[in-house]
Coordinates of C-alpha atoms in Angstrom, one line a residue:
M1 CA 139.7 -18.6 -96.6
L2 CA 137.3 -19.8 -99.0
T3 CA 137.1 -23.6 -99.2
R4 CA 135.3 -26.1 -101.5
R5 CA 132.9 -26.9 -98.6
D6 CA 132.2 -23.2 -98.2
A7 CA 131.6 -22.6 -101.6
L8 CA 129.2 -25.7 -101.9
H9 CA 127.1 -24.5 -99.2
H10 CA 126.8 -20.9 -100.4
L11 CA 125.4 -22.5 -103.5
L12 CA 123.1 -24.6 -101.7
R13 CA 121.8 -21.3 -99.6
L14 CA 121.3 -19.5 -102.9
G15 CA 119.4 -22.2 -104.5
L16 CA 121.9 -22.8 -107.3
L17 CA 122.4 -26.2 -106.1
T18 CA 120.1 -28.6 -104.1
P19 CA 121.0 -31.4 -101.8
D20 CA 119.8 -33.8 -104.4
D21 CA 122.1 -32.4 -107.0
L22 CA 125.3 -33.0 -104.5
V23 CA 124.0 -36.8 -104.4
E24 CA 123.0 -37.4 -108.1
Q25 CA 125.4 -35.1 -110.1
N26 CA 128.9 -35.5 -110.7
I27 CA 130.2 -32.4 -109.3
T28 CA 133.5 -31.2 -108.9
A29 CA 135.0 -28.2 -107.0
S30 CA 138.3 -26.9 -107.6
E31 CA 140.2 -24.1 -105.7
Y32 CA 142.5 -21.5 -107.3
V33 CA 144.2 -18.6 -105.8
G34 CA 145.2 -15.4 -107.5
R35 CA 144.3 -11.8 -106.6
N36 CA 141.3 -13.3 -104.9
H37 CA 140.5 -16.9 -103.6
L38 CA 138.0 -18.6 -105.9
V39 CA 136.1 -22.2 -106.4
R40 CA 135.4 -23.4 -109.5
V41 CA 132.0 -25.7 -109.3
E42 CA 131.5 -27.9 -112.5
R43 CA 129.1 -30.2 -113.4
P44 CA 128.4 -31.9 -116.7
G45 CA 125.5 -30.7 -118.7
A46 CA 124.2 -28.6 -116.1
P47 CA 125.0 -24.5 -115.1
C48 CA 128.5 -24.3 -113.5
Y49 CA 129.7 -21.6 -111.1
I50 CA 132.7 -19.3 -109.8
V51 CA 132.6 -18.6 -106.3
K52 CA 135.2 -16.0 -105.3
R53 CA 136.2 -14.1 -102.1
P54 CA 139.3 -11.9 -101.4
R55 CA 142.1 -13.8 -99.6
D56 CA 142.5 -11.2 -96.9
A57 CA 139.6 -8.7 -96.7
N58 CA 141.9 -6.3 -94.8
T59 CA 144.5 -5.7 -97.7
P60 CA 144.2 -3.2 -100.6
D61 CA 144.0 -6.1 -103.1
A62 CA 140.6 -6.9 -101.7
A63 CA 139.1 -3.8 -103.4
T64 CA 139.3 -6.0 -106.5
M65 CA 136.7 -8.1 -105.5
W66 CA 134.1 -5.3 -104.8
T67 CA 135.3 -3.8 -108.1
E68 CA 134.4 -6.7 -110.0
A69 CA 131.2 -7.5 -108.2
A70 CA 130.1 -3.8 -109.0
I71 CA 130.6 -4.4 -112.6
F72 CA 128.6 -7.6 -112.5
W73 CA 125.8 -5.9 -110.7
L74 CA 125.6 -3.0 -113.2
S75 CA 125.3 -5.6 -115.9
V76 CA 122.0 -6.7 -114.8
N77 CA 120.5 -3.9 -112.6
D78 CA 121.5 -0.8 -114.7
P79 CA 119.5 -0.6 -118.0
V80 CA 122.3 1.4 -119.6
F81 CA 125.2 -0.9 -118.5
A82 CA 123.0 -4.0 -119.1
V83 CA 123.9 -3.6 -122.9
L84 CA 127.4 -5.3 -122.2
A85 CA 125.7 -8.4 -120.5
P86 CA 125.7 -10.4 -123.7
W87 CA 129.7 -10.4 -123.5
M88 CA 129.8 -11.3 -119.9
P89 CA 129.6 -14.3 -117.6
R90 CA 126.2 -14.6 -116.0
Y91 CA 125.9 -12.8 -112.6
Y92 CA 124.0 -14.7 -109.8
H93 CA 124.6 -13.0 -106.6
Y94 CA 127.1 -11.0 -104.3
D95 CA 126.9 -11.1 -100.6
E96 CA 128.5 -7.9 -99.4
P97 CA 129.2 -8.7 -95.8
N98 CA 131.0 -11.7 -96.6
K99 CA 132.4 -10.4 -99.7
V100 CA 131.5 -13.5 -101.8
L101 CA 130.8 -13.0 -105.4
T102 CA 128.9 -15.8 -107.4
I103 CA 129.0 -15.7 -111.1
E104 CA 128.8 -18.3 -114.2
L105 CA 131.6 -20.6 -115.1
I106 CA 131.8 -20.8 -118.8
A107 CA 132.9 -24.5 -119.1
A108 CA 132.4 -24.9 -122.9
S109 CA 135.0 -22.7 -124.0
D110 CA 138.6 -21.9 -124.8
S111 CA 140.5 -18.7 -124.5
L112 CA 141.5 -16.6 -127.2
M113 CA 145.2 -17.0 -125.9
A114 CA 144.7 -20.9 -126.0
K115 CA 143.5 -21.1 -129.5
Q116 CA 146.5 -18.7 -130.6
M117 CA 148.7 -20.8 -128.7
A118 CA 147.4 -23.9 -130.4
G119 CA 147.8 -22.4 -133.8
A120 CA 144.2 -22.3 -134.6
A121 CA 143.2 -20.1 -137.5
L122 CA 141.1 -17.2 -136.1
E123 CA 138.1 -15.9 -138.2
P124 CA 138.3 -12.0 -138.5
R125 CA 134.3 -12.1 -137.4
L126 CA 135.8 -13.3 -134.2
L127 CA 137.9 -10.2 -133.5
R128 CA 135.2 -8.0 -134.9
D129 CA 133.0 -9.3 -131.9
V130 CA 135.8 -8.8 -129.5
G131 CA 136.1 -5.2 -131.0
R132 CA 132.2 -4.8 -130.5
A133 CA 132.5 -6.0 -127.1
F134 CA 134.9 -3.4 -125.9
G135 CA 133.5 -0.8 -128.0
T136 CA 130.1 -1.5 -126.3
L137 CA 131.8 -1.1 -122.7
H138 CA 133.5 2.1 -123.9
G139 CA 130.7 3.4 -125.6
P140 CA 126.8 2.8 -124.9
A141 CA 127.9 1.1 -121.5
S142 CA 130.0 4.0 -120.1
Q143 CA 127.2 6.2 -120.4
V144 CA 126.3 5.2 -116.8
L145 CA 129.1 7.5 -115.8
R146 CA 126.7 10.3 -116.4
E147 CA 125.6 9.5 -113.0
E148 CA 128.2 10.9 -110.3
G149 CA 127.4 8.2 -107.8
T150 CA 128.4 5.5 -110.6
R151 CA 131.5 7.3 -111.3
R152 CA 132.6 7.0 -107.8
L153 CA 132.6 3.3 -107.8
F154 CA 135.5 3.1 -110.0
R155 CA 139.2 4.1 -109.4
T156 CA 140.7 6.5 -111.9
G157 CA 144.0 7.5 -113.4
L158 CA 146.9 6.6 -116.1
A159 CA 147.9 3.1 -116.6
W160 CA 151.0 3.0 -114.3
V161 CA 153.5 2.3 -117.3
L162 CA 152.7 5.6 -118.9
T163 CA 154.2 7.3 -115.7
L164 CA 157.6 6.2 -116.5
G165 CA 160.1 9.3 -116.6
A166 CA 157.1 11.5 -115.0
P167 CA 158.5 13.5 -112.0
Q168 CA 155.9 11.6 -109.5
S169 CA 155.7 8.2 -111.0
P170 CA 154.3 5.6 -108.3
Y171 CA 156.0 2.7 -109.9
V172 CA 159.2 1.9 -108.1
P173 CA 161.2 -1.4 -109.6
G174 CA 161.0 -4.0 -107.0
T175 CA 164.1 -6.3 -108.5
Q176 CA 167.2 -5.7 -110.4
A177 CA 165.7 -7.1 -113.6
A178 CA 163.0 -4.7 -113.4
Q179 CA 165.5 -1.6 -112.7
S180 CA 167.4 -3.0 -115.9
I181 CA 164.3 -2.8 -118.1
V182 CA 163.3 0.8 -116.5
A183 CA 166.7 1.9 -117.3
A184 CA 166.5 0.6 -121.1
V185 CA 163.5 2.9 -121.4
L186 CA 164.5 6.0 -119.5
Q187 CA 167.8 6.2 -121.4
R188 CA 165.9 6.9 -124.6
P189 CA 164.7 10.4 -125.1
D190 CA 162.4 9.1 -127.7
A191 CA 160.5 6.5 -125.4
L192 CA 160.4 9.5 -122.8
A193 CA 158.6 11.7 -125.3
A194 CA 156.3 9.1 -126.4
L195 CA 155.2 8.2 -122.8
A196 CA 154.6 12.2 -122.4
Q197 CA 152.6 12.0 -125.6
A198 CA 150.4 9.2 -124.2
R199 CA 149.9 10.8 -121.1
A200 CA 148.8 14.1 -122.9
D201 CA 146.5 11.9 -125.0
W202 CA 144.9 9.9 -122.3
R203 CA 141.5 10.9 -121.3
D204 CA 139.5 9.1 -118.0
V205 CA 136.1 9.0 -120.1
H206 CA 135.3 5.5 -120.3
I207 CA 135.1 2.3 -118.0
V208 CA 137.9 0.2 -118.9
H209 CA 138.6 -3.5 -118.2
G210 CA 142.2 -2.8 -117.4
D211 CA 143.5 -6.2 -118.2
A212 CA 142.2 -6.7 -121.8
K213 CA 144.3 -9.5 -123.3
A214 CA 143.7 -12.7 -125.0
A215 CA 143.8 -15.0 -121.8
N216 CA 140.7 -12.9 -120.6
V217 CA 138.7 -13.5 -123.7
L218 CA 136.7 -16.6 -124.0
I219 CA 135.4 -18.0 -127.3
L220 CA 132.4 -20.4 -126.6
H221 CA 131.8 -23.5 -128.6
D222 CA 129.2 -21.6 -130.6
G223 CA 131.6 -19.1 -131.6
S224 CA 130.4 -16.2 -129.4
V225 CA 132.3 -14.2 -127.0
R226 CA 132.8 -13.4 -123.4
V227 CA 135.3 -11.3 -121.5
I228 CA 136.2 -12.3 -117.9
D229 CA 138.3 -11.1 -114.9
W230 CA 136.9 -7.6 -114.2
E231 CA 138.9 -7.1 -111.1
I232 CA 140.9 -4.1 -112.0
A233 CA 138.1 -2.3 -114.0
G234 CA 138.3 1.5 -113.6
L235 CA 137.7 4.8 -115.2
G236 CA 140.4 5.4 -118.2
D237 CA 141.0 5.8 -121.8
G238 CA 139.2 2.8 -123.9
L239 CA 142.3 2.7 -126.2
W240 CA 144.1 1.1 -123.3
D241 CA 141.8 -2.1 -123.7
V242 CA 142.0 -2.4 -127.4
A243 CA 145.9 -1.8 -127.2
G244 CA 146.0 -4.9 -124.8
I245 CA 144.2 -7.1 -127.5
V246 CA 146.5 -5.7 -130.3
H247 CA 149.4 -6.8 -128.0
S248 CA 147.9 -10.4 -128.0
L249 CA 147.3 -10.5 -131.6
L250 CA 150.9 -9.3 -132.4
M251 CA 152.4 -12.0 -130.0
P252 CA 150.1 -14.9 -129.8
N253 CA 152.3 -17.0 -127.8
P254 CA 153.3 -15.0 -124.8
L255 CA 155.9 -17.5 -123.8
A256 CA 157.9 -17.2 -127.0
A257 CA 160.0 -14.6 -128.4
P258 CA 157.8 -12.6 -130.8
D259 CA 158.6 -12.3 -134.8
A260 CA 159.8 -8.8 -135.9
L261 CA 157.3 -6.2 -135.6
A262 CA 156.8 -5.9 -139.5
V263 CA 156.4 -9.5 -139.8
A264 CA 153.9 -9.8 -136.7
Q265 CA 151.9 -6.9 -138.3
A266 CA 151.6 -8.8 -141.5
R267 CA 150.4 -11.9 -140.0
A268 CA 147.9 -10.2 -137.7
H269 CA 146.7 -7.5 -140.1
A270 CA 143.4 -9.0 -140.9
L271 CA 142.5 -9.6 -137.2
I272 CA 143.6 -6.3 -135.9
D273 CA 141.6 -4.8 -138.8
A274 CA 138.4 -6.6 -137.8
L275 CA 139.0 -5.7 -134.1
W276 CA 139.2 -2.1 -135.2
D277 CA 136.1 -2.2 -137.3
G278 CA 134.2 -3.8 -134.6
Y279 CA 135.3 -1.3 -132.0
V280 CA 134.6 1.8 -134.0
A281 CA 131.2 0.4 -135.1
A282 CA 130.1 0.5 -131.4
S283 CA 132.3 3.5 -130.2
P284 CA 133.2 6.5 -132.1
P285 CA 137.2 6.9 -131.9
P286 CA 138.2 9.7 -129.9
A287 CA 137.8 13.1 -131.5
H288 CA 140.6 14.9 -130.0
L289 CA 143.1 12.7 -131.6
A290 CA 144.5 13.2 -135.3
D291 CA 144.7 9.5 -135.9
P292 CA 143.4 7.3 -133.1
R293 CA 145.3 4.3 -134.6
V294 CA 148.5 5.8 -134.1
A295 CA 147.5 6.6 -130.5
L296 CA 146.2 3.0 -130.1
L297 CA 149.8 1.6 -131.5
R298 CA 151.6 3.7 -129.2
L299 CA 149.7 2.3 -126.2
A300 CA 150.1 -1.2 -127.6
G301 CA 153.9 -0.7 -127.1
A302 CA 153.5 0.6 -123.7
R303 CA 151.5 -2.4 -122.9
M304 CA 154.4 -4.8 -124.0
V305 CA 156.9 -2.8 -121.7
Q306 CA 154.6 -3.0 -119.1
T307 CA 154.5 -6.8 -119.6
C308 CA 158.0 -7.0 -119.4
L309 CA 158.0 -5.4 -116.2
E310 CA 155.4 -7.4 -114.8
S311 CA 157.4 -10.4 -115.7
T312 CA 160.0 -9.3 -113.1
Q313 CA 157.5 -8.7 -110.4
F314 CA 158.2 -12.0 -108.3
A315 CA 161.3 -13.3 -110.2
N316 CA 164.5 -11.4 -110.4
Q317 CA 165.1 -12.5 -113.9
I318 CA 164.9 -11.6 -117.4
Y319 CA 163.2 -14.5 -119.1
P320 CA 164.9 -15.4 -122.9
H321 CA 161.7 -14.0 -125.0
T322 CA 161.7 -10.6 -122.7
P323 CA 164.4 -8.6 -124.8
A324 CA 162.6 -9.1 -128.1
L325 CA 159.4 -8.3 -126.7
L326 CA 161.0 -5.1 -125.1
Q327 CA 162.2 -4.1 -128.7
M328 CA 159.2 -4.6 -130.1
G329 CA 157.4 -2.7 -127.4
L330 CA 159.8 0.4 -127.6
E331 CA 159.5 0.4 -131.6
L332 CA 155.8 0.6 -131.5
L333 CA 156.2 3.2 -128.6
T334 CA 158.6 5.5 -130.2
R335 CA 157.6 5.0 -134.1
P336 CA 153.7 4.2 -134.1
E337 CA 153.6 6.3 -137.3
A338 CA 155.6 3.6 -139.1
S339 CA 153.3 0.7 -138.0
R340 CA 150.2 2.7 -139.0
E341 CA 151.4 3.2 -142.5
R342 CA 152.1 -0.4 -142.7
W343 CA 148.5 -1.1 -141.4
G344 CA 147.1 1.3 -144.1
R345 CA 149.1 -0.5 -146.8
A346 CA 147.9 -4.0 -145.5
A347 CA 144.4 -2.9 -145.7

């Protein structure tokens, strides 16, 4: 278990803190537990740090720590992948024997989700930069995959929600609430056909963040963007990441019931346009797709279905906003052409 004392001693060993800093500066250290155990070390007017290690190095989840460390190591040690560094927190160190990662804590920032929930007016320029970040990840930075050794660093495969209805889907509902959501999807032939189409369109050709959403995009006080939480990065289809941001823009408050899809699209169309413009400026859209934006919207619907299922992972209940989110997700999943037409009219 990583303690606050452990983290401070680790930073002293790395030379990122000095004994004088501990005496003279107002340093706070806070512990958080998620997939991994982390300590946030903050101090006014000076660099701040996140120190992370697995909760249990012997569990499958411990691999997420190594995956994130690999992404950060590439950002400073591989000149091809380093093009992504401007959109990432700074990497300091990875202690492989002890599985301890040290990166920058960006204190002077708000998440894109926090800004949306507060009702802040977002400039399209901001979303254009988010698009460029993910386009750079999927385009220039993913050229590192030409090296077979680098490819082997990452897991590969479909997003699990796309396997619903497939003969050998790895997803098993863990609660009755999850079973009811899966049943609502599987009883619809159009949803099964849409999932099959998404699987057919999928290409494992990019390094993907895997959990792209507004909560994992930080907006610094100078207006620049950083993407955080790279723990489930892998090989996959870049449109999956973009779909996660589209999901967040259509549903700015994840705790409230969403608007009707047409209303949500009308409200968010300028931001989605800017996101897409920034993305394709850095990474050309997939050539095998007749209309990549139809595929993108289909995946955004699948992301919403996945969110509904994830909400039942630890609680056997369906939250009040979940049925409306599931309805929006299924509409996007099964009728992306209609949403694509609205997108075109809005532009």
